[in-house]
PDB file of C-alpha atoms in Angstrom:
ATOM      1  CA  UNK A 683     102.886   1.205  44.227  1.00 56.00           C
ATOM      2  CA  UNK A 684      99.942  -1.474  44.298  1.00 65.00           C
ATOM      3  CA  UNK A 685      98.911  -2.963  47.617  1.00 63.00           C
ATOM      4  CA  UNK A 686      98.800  -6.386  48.130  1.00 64.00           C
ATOM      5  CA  UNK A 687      94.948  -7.114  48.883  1.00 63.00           C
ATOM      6  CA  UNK A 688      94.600 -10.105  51.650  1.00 63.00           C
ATOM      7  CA  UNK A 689      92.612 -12.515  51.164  1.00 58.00           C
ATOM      8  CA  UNK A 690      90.067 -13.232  54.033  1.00 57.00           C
ATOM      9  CA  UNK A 691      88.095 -16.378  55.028  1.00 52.00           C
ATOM     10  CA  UNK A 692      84.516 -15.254  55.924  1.00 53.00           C
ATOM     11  CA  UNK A 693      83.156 -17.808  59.259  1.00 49.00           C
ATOM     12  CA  UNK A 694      79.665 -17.344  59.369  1.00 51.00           C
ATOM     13  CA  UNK A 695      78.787 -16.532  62.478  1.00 48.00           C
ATOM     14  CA  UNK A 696      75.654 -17.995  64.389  1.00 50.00           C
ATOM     15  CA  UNK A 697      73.397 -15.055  63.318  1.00 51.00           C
ATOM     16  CA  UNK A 698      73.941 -15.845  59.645  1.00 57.00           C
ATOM     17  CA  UNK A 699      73.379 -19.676  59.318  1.00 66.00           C
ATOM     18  CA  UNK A 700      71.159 -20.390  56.834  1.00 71.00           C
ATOM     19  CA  UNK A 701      68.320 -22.080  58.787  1.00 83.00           C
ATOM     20  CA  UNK A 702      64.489 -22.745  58.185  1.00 84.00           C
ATOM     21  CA  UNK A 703      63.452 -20.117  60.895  1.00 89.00           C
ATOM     22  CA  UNK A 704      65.762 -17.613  58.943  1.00 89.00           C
ATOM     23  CA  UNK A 705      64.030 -18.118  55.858  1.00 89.00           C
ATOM     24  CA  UNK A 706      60.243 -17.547  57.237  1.00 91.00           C
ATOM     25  CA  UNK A 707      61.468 -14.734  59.510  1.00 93.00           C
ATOM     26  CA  UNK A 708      62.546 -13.162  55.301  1.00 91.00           C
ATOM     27  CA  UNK A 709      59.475 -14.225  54.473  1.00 92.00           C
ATOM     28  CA  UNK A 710      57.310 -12.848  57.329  1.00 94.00           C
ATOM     29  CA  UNK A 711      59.342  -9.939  57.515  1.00 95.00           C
ATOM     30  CA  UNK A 712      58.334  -9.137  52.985  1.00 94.00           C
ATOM     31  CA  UNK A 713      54.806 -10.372  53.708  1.00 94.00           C
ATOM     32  CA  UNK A 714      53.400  -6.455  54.634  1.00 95.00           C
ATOM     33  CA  UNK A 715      55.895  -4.821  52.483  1.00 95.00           C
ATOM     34  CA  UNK A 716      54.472  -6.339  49.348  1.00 95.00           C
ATOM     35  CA  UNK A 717      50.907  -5.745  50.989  1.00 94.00           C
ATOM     36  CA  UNK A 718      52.049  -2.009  50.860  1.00 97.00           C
ATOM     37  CA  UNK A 719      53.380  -2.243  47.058  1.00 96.00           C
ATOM     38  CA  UNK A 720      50.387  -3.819  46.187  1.00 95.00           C
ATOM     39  CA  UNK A 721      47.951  -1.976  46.991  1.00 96.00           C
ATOM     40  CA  UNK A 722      49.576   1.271  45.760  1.00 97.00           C
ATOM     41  CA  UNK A 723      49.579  -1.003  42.629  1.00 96.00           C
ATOM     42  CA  UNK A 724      46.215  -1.962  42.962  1.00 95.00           C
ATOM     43  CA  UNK A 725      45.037   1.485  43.744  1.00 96.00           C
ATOM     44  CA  UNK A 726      46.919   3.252  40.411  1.00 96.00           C
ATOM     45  CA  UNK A 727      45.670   0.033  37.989  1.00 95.00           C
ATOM     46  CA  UNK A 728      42.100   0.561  39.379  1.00 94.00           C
ATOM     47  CA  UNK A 729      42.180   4.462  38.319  1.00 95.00           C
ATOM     48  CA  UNK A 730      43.626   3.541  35.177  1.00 94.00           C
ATOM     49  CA  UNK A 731      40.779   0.999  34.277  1.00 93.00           C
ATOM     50  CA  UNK A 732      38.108   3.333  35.789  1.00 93.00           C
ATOM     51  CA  UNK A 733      39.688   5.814  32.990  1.00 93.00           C
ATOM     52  CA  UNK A 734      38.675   3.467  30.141  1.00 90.00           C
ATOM     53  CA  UNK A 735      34.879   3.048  28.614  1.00 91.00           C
ATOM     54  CA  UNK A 736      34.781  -0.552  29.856  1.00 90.00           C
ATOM     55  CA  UNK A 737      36.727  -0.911  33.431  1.00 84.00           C
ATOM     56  CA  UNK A 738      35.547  -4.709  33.665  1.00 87.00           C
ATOM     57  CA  UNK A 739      36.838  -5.850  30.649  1.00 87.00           C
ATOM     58  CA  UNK A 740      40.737  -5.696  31.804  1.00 88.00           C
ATOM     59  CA  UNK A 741      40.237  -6.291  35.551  1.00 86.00           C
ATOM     60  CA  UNK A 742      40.571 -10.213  35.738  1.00 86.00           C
ATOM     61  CA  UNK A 743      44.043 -10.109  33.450  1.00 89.00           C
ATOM     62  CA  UNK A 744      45.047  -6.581  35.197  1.00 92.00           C
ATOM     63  CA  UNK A 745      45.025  -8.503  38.785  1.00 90.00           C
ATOM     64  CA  UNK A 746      46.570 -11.513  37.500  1.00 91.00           C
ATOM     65  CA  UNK A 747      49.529  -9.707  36.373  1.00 94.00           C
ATOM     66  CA  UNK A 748      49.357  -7.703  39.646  1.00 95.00           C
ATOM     67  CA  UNK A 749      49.277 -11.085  41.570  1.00 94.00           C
ATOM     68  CA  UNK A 750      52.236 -12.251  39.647  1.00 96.00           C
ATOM     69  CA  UNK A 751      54.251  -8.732  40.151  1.00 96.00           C
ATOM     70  CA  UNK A 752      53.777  -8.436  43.234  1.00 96.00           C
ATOM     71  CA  UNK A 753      54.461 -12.343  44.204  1.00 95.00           C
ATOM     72  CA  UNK A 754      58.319 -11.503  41.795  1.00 96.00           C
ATOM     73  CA  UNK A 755      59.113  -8.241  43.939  1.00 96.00           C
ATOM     74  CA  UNK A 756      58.218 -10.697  47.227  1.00 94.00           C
ATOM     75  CA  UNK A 757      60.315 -13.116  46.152  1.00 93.00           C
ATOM     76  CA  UNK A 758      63.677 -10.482  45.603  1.00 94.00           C
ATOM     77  CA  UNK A 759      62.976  -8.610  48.553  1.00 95.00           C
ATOM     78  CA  UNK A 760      63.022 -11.795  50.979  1.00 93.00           C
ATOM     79  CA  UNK A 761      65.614 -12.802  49.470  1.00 93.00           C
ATOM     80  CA  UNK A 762      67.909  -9.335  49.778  1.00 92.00           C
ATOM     81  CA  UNK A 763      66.491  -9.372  53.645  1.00 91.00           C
ATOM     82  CA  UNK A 764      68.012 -12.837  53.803  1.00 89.00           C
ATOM     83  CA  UNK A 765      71.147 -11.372  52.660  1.00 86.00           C
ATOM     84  CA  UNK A 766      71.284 -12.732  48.782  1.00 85.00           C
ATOM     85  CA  UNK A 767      71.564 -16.114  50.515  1.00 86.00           C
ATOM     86  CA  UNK A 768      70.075 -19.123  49.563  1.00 88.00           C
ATOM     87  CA  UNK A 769      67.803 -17.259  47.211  1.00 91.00           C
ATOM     88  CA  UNK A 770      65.834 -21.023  46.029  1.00 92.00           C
ATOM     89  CA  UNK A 771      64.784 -21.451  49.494  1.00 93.00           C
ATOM     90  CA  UNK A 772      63.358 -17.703  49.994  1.00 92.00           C
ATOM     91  CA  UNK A 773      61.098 -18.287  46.657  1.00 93.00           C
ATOM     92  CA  UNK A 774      59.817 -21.354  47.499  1.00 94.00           C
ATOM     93  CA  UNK A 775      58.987 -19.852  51.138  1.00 94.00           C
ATOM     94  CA  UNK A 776      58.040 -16.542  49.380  1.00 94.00           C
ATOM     95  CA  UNK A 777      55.376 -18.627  46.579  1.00 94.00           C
ATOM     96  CA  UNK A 778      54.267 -20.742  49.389  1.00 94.00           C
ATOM     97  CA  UNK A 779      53.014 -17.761  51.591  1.00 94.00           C
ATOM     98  CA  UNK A 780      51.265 -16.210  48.517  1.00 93.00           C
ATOM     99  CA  UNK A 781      49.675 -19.468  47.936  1.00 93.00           C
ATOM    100  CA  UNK A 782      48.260 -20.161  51.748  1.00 92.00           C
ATOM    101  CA  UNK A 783      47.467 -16.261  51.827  1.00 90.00           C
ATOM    102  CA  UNK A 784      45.211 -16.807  48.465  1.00 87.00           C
ATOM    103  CA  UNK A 785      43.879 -19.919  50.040  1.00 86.00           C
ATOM    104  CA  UNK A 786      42.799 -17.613  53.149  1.00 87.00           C
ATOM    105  CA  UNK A 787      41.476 -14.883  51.008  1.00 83.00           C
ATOM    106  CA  UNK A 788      39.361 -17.244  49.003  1.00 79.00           C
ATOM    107  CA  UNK A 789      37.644 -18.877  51.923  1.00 81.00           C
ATOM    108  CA  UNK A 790      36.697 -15.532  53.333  1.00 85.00           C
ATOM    109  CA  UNK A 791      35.851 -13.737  50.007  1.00 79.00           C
ATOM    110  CA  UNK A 792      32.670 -14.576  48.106  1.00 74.00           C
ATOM    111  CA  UNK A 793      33.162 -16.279  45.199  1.00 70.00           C
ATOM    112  CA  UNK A 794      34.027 -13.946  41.904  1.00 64.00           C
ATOM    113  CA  UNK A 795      32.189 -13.947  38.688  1.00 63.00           C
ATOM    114  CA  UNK A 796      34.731 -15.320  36.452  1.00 63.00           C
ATOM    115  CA  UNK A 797      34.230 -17.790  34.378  1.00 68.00           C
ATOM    116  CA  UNK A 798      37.579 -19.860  34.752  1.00 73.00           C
ATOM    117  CA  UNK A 799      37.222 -23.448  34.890  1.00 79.00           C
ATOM    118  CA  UNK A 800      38.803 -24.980  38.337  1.00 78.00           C
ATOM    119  CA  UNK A 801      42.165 -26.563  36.270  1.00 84.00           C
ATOM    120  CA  UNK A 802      42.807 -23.735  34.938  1.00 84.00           C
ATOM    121  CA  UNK A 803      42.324 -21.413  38.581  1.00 82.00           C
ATOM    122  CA  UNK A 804      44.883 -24.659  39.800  1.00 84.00           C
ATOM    123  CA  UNK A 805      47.324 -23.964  37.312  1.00 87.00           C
ATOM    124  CA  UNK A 806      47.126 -20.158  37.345  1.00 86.00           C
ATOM    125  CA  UNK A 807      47.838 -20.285  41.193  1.00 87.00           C
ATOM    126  CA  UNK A 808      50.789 -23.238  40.699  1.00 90.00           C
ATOM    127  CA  UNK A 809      52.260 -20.261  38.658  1.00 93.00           C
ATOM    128  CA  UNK A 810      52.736 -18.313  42.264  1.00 93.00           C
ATOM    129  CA  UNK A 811      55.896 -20.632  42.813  1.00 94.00           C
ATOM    130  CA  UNK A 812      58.079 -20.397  39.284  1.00 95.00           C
ATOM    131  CA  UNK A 813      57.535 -16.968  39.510  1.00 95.00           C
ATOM    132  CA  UNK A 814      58.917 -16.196  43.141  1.00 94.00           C
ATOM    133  CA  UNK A 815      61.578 -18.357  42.193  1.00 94.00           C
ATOM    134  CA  UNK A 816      62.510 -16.560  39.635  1.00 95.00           C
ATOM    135  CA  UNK A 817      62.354 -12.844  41.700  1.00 94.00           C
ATOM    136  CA  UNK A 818      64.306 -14.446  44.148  1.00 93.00           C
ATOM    137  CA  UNK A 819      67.013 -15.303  41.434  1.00 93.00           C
ATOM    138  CA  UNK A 820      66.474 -11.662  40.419  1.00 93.00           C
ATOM    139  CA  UNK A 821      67.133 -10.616  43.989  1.00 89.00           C
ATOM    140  CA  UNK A 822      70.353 -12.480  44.600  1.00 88.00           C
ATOM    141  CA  UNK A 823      72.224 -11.328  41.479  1.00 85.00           C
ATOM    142  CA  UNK A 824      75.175  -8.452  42.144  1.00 80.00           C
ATOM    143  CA  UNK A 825      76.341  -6.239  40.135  1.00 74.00           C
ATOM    144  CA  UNK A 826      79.402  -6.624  37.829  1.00 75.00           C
ATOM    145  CA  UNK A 827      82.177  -5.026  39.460  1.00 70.00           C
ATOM    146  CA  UNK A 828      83.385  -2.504  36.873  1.00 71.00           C
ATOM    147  CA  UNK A 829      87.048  -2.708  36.073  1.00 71.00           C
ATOM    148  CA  UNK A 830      89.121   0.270  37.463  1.00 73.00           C
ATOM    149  CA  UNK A 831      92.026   0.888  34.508  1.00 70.00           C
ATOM    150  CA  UNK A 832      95.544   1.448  36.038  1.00 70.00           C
ATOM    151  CA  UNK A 833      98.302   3.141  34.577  1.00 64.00           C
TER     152      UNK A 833
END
């Protein structure tokens, strides 16, 4: 014999409307977890280029796709502590705080020796956006439910 499964109407309850607060409390709350994963990162990809014959010939393109790893893994994680809701709002929040974070960083930090030109810096740090965007699409899928066969 099969049960009959019920269908039930979810109310959200006051804790679980989507507000604005909601979404930077996600995004305050990921802010020192991907501090931690980065600098584990940042720590292993250092060792790794110290382990070549020319460490400074990788390091600007190693932390750029560091920056952009770590700013996809943000942007899923606030959006699974936000419950898989509203995941467009947790990557814009998510890409914003990398961006304002950067923009603190590079007013405190000497300048670096790189040779990028300032359009292309812009457009290399309007990339911080798409990209938690797109982890915090990541972060809100589910998994397929697998189909049980009855007999």
């Amino acid at each position: 014999m099969q049960k009959k499964k019920r269908a039930t109407k979810r109310h959200a309850t006051p804790s679980q409307e989507v507000s604005l607060t909601s979404v930077c409390k996600s995004v305050l709350l990921t802010l020192p977890i991907i501090m931690t994963i980065g600098l584990v990162l940042l720590l292993c990809t250092t060792a790794l280029l110290l382990a070549t014959k020319d460490p400074n010939a990788y390091h600007t393109a190693a932390g750029l796709v560091l920056l952009y790893l770590i700013t996809l893994i943000g942007g899923a994680i606030a959006t699974r502590l936000h419950a898989r809701r509203t995941p467009l709002f947790c990557g814009v929040g998510m890409g914003s705080a990398m961006l304002l974070l950067l923009l603190v960083l590079s007013l405190i930090l000497p300048g670096s020796e790189h040779t990028y030109k300032s359009t292309l810096q812009i457009g290399l740090h309007a990339l911080l956006l798409p990209t938690a965007i797109a982890g915090a699409l990541l972060g809100a899928r589910e998994k397929k439910a697998s189909r049980r066969r009855t007999k």
